[in-house]
Short mmCIF file of C-alpha atoms in Angstrom, two decimals:
data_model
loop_
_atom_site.label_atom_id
_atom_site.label_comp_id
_atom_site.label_asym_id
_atom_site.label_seq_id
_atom_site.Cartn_x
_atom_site.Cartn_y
_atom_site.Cartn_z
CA UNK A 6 94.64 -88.19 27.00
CA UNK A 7 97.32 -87.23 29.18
CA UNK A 8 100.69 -87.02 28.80
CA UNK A 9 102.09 -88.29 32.04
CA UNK A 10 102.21 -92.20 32.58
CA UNK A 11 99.70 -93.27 35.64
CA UNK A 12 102.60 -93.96 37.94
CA UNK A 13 103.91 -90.49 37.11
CA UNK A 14 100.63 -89.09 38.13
CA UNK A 15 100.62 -91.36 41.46
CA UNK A 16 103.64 -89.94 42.28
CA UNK A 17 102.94 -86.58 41.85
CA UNK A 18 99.44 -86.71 43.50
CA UNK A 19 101.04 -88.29 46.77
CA UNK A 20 104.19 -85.99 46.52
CA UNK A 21 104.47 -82.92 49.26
CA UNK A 22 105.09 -80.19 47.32
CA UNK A 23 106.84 -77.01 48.43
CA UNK A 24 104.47 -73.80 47.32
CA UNK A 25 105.30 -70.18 47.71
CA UNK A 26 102.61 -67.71 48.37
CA UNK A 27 103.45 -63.71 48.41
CA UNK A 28 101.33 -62.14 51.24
CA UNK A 29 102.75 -58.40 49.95
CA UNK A 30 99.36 -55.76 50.41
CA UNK A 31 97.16 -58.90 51.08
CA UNK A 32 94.53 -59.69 54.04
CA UNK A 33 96.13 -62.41 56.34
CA UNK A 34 92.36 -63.76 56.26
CA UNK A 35 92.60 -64.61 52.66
CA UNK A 36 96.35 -65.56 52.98
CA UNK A 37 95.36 -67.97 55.68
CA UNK A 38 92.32 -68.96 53.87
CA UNK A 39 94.91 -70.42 50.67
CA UNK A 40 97.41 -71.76 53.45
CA UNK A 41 94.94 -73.94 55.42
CA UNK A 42 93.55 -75.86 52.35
CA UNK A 43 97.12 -76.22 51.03
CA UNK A 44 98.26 -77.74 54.69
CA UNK A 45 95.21 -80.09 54.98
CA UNK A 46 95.74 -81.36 50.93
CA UNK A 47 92.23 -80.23 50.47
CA UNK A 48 92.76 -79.82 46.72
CA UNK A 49 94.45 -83.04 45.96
CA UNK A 50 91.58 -85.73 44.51
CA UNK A 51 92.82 -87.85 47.56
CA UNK A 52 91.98 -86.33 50.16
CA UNK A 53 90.56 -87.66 54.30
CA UNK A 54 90.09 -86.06 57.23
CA UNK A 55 92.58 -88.84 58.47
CA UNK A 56 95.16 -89.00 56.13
CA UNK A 57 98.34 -86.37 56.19
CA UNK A 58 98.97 -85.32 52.94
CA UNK A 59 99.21 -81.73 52.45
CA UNK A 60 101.95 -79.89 51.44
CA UNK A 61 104.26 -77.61 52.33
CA UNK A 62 103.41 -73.77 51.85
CA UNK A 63 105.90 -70.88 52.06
CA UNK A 64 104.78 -67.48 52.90
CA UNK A 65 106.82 -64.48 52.04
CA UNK A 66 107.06 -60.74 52.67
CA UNK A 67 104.70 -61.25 56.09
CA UNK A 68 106.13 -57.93 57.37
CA UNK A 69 104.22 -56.19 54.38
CA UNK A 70 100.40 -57.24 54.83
CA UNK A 71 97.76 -54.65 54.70
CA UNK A 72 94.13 -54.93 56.66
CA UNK A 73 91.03 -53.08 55.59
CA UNK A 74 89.51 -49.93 57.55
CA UNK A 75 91.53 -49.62 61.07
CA UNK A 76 91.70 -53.00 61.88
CA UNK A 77 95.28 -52.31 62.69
CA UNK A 78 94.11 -50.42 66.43
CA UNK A 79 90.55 -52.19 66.44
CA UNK A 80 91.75 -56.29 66.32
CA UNK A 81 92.57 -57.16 69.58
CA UNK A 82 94.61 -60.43 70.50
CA UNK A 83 94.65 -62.03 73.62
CA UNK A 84 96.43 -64.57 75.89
CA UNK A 85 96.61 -66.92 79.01
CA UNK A 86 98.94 -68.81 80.65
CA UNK A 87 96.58 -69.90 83.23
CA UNK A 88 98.50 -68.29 85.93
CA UNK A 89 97.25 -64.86 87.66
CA UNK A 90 97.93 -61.78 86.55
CA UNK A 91 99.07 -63.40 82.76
CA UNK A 92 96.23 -61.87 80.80
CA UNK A 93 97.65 -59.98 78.22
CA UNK A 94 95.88 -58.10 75.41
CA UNK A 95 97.83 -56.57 72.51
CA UNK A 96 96.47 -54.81 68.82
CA UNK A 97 97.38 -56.24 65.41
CA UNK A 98 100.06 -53.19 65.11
CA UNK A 99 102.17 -53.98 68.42
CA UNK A 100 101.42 -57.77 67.39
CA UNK A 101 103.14 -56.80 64.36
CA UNK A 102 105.78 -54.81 65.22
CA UNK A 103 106.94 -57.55 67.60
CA UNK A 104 106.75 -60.20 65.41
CA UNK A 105 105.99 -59.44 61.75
CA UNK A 106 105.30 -63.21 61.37
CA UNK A 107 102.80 -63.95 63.99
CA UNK A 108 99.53 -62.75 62.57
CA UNK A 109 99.71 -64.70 59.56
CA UNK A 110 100.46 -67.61 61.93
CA UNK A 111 97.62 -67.21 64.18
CA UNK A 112 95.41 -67.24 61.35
CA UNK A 113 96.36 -69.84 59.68
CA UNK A 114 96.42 -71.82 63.18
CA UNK A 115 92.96 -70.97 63.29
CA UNK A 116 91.46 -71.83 60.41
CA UNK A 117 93.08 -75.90 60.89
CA UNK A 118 90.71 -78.53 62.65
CA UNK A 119 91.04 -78.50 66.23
CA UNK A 120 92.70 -81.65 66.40
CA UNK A 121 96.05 -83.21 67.36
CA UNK A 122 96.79 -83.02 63.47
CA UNK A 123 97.02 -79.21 63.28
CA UNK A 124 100.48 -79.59 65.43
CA UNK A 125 102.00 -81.51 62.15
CA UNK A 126 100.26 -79.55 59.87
CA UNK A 127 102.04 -76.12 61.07
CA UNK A 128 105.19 -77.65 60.82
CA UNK A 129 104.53 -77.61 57.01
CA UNK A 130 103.76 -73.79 56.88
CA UNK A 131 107.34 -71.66 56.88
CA UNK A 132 107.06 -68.08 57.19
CA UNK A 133 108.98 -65.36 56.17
CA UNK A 134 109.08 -61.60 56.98
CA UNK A 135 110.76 -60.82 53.84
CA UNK A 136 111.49 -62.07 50.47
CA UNK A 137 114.79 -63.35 51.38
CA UNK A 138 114.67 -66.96 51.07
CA UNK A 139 116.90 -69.73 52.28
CA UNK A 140 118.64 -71.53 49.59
CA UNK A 141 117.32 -75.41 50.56
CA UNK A 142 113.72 -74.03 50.63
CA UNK A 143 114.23 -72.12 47.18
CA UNK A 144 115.86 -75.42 45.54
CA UNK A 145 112.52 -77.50 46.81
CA UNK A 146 110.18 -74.84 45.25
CA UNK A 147 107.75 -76.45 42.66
CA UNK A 148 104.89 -73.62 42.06
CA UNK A 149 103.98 -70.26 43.11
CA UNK A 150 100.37 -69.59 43.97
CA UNK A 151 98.62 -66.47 42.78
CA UNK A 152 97.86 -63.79 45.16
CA UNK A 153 94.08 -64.44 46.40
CA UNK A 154 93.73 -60.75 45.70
CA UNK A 155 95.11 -57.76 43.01
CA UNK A 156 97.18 -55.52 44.49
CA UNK A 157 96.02 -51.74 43.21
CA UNK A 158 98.04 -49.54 41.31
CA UNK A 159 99.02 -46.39 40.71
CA UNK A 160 97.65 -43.99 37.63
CA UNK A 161 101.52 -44.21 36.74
CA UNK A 162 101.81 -47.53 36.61
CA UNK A 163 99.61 -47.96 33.89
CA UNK A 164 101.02 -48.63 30.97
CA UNK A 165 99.31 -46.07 28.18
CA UNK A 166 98.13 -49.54 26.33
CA UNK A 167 96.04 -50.36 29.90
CA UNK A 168 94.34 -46.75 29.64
CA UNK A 169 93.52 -46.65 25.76
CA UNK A 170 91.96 -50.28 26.72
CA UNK A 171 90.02 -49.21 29.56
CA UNK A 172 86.41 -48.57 29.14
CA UNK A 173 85.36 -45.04 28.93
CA UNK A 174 82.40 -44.12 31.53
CA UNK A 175 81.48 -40.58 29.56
CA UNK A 176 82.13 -40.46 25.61
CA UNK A 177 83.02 -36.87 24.46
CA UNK A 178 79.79 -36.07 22.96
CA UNK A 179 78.30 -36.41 25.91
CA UNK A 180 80.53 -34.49 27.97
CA UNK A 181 80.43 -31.53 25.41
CA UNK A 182 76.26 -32.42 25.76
CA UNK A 183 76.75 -31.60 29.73
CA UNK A 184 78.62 -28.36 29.47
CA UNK A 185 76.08 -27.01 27.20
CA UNK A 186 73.14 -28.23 29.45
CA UNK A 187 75.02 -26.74 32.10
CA UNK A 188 75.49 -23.27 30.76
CA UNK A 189 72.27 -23.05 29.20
CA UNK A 190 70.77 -23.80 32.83
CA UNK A 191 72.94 -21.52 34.11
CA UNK A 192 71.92 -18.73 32.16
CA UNK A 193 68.25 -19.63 32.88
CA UNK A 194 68.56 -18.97 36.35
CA UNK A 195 70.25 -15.55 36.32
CA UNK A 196 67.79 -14.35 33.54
CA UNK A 197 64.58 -15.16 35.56
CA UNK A 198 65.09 -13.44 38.80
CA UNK A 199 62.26 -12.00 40.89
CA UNK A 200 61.55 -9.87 43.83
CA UNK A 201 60.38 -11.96 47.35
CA UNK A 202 56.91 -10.97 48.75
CA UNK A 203 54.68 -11.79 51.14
CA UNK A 204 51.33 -13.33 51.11
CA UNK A 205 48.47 -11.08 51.93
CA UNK A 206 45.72 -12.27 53.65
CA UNK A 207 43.29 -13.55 50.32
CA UNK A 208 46.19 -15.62 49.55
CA UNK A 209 47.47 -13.38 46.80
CA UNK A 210 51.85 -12.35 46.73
CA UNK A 211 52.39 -8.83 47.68
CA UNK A 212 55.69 -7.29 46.46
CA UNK A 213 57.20 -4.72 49.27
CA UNK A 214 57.57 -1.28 48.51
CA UNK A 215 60.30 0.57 48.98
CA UNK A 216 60.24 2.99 52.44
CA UNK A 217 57.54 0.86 53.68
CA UNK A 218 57.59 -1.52 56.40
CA UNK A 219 55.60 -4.79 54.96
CA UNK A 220 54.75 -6.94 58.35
CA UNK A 221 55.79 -11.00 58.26
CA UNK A 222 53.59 -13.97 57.58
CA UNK A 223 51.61 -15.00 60.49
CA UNK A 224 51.33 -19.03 60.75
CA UNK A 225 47.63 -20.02 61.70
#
């Protein structure tokens, strides 16, 4: 049973609530991906297509989102005004560099339906380059969404806890096993060495002699 009173959980289902996302070292794909279901109220049980009740989503620290590979040269955006000469083309970096802010918009822009509803459901999404935060948004803050993914760390940063815990891919026996294998190997091959030949014309290996020239295999 729970603990709030129906009305309680009326109001909080139809309440907008303000959410803050990081988007530090994450793909504005996935970053979008969380925004857009947030915006439409996808994950509230009362959800239509025609009603507005998302909420609002705040995205910080936009200037410091990584992509995978070189996306950064390869991703191309382009624009149109309709008038000549206004085609303009311009990579994710100088995109960024201009406005640290407008990736993450695009995408999120992008993955709303193509309807007259996407106009009000932008208004919702407030972007930030960096993690300073204005002081009416921080006072309507109500939850902070996890990161869709884990930012890697360092070997330093592990705590020495995290590295007794991790799971050990080669126990010591069997890396003393492998040096041993190793060396005996090793000193198998430098034991059996042998003088190259040539094969005579029955088929059987003749060994050259020293001071005498021995001619080279013909193919047939």
């Amino acid at each position: 049973m729970s603990s709030f009173s129906r009305s309680a959980q009326q109001w909080a289902t139809f309440a907008r609530s303000w959410l803050l996302i990081d988007a530090r070292m994450q793909p504005p794909g996935k970053i979008a991906s969380v925004c857009s279901v947030r915006l439409q109220g996808k994950h509230k049980p009362i959800y239509h297509p025609l009603s507005d009740i998302g909420d609002h989503v705040v995205v910080m620290n936009t200037r410091h989102i990584a992509f995978s590979g070189n996306k950064w040269e390869q991703k191309v955006y382009s624009s149109h005004t309709g008038y000549p000469g206004s085609f303009k083309q311009l990579t994710a970096a100088q995109m960024h560099q201009k406005d640290p802010t407008a990736i993450i918009k695009l995408a999120v822009y992008g993955m709303l339906p193509k309807n007259l509803t996407r106009r009000t459901m932008m208004q919702r999404l407030h972007l930030f380059p960096d993690d300073l935060l204005p002081d009416d948004i921080l006072r309507n803050l109500t939850e902070e969404l996890p990161q869709p993914r884990e930012i890697p760390r360092k070997l330093s940063e592990y705590t020495q806890e995290e590295r007794d815990a991790f799971p050990m891919l080669w126990t010591p026996d069997f890396q003393l096993s492998m040096v041993v294998h190793f060396l005996t190997y090793r000193n198998t091959t430098h034991t059996h060495t042998h003088t190259p030949g040539r094969l005579g014309d029955e088929g059987v290996l003749v060994q050259p002699v020293a001071g005498v020239a021995v001619e080279s295999p013909r193919l047939h």
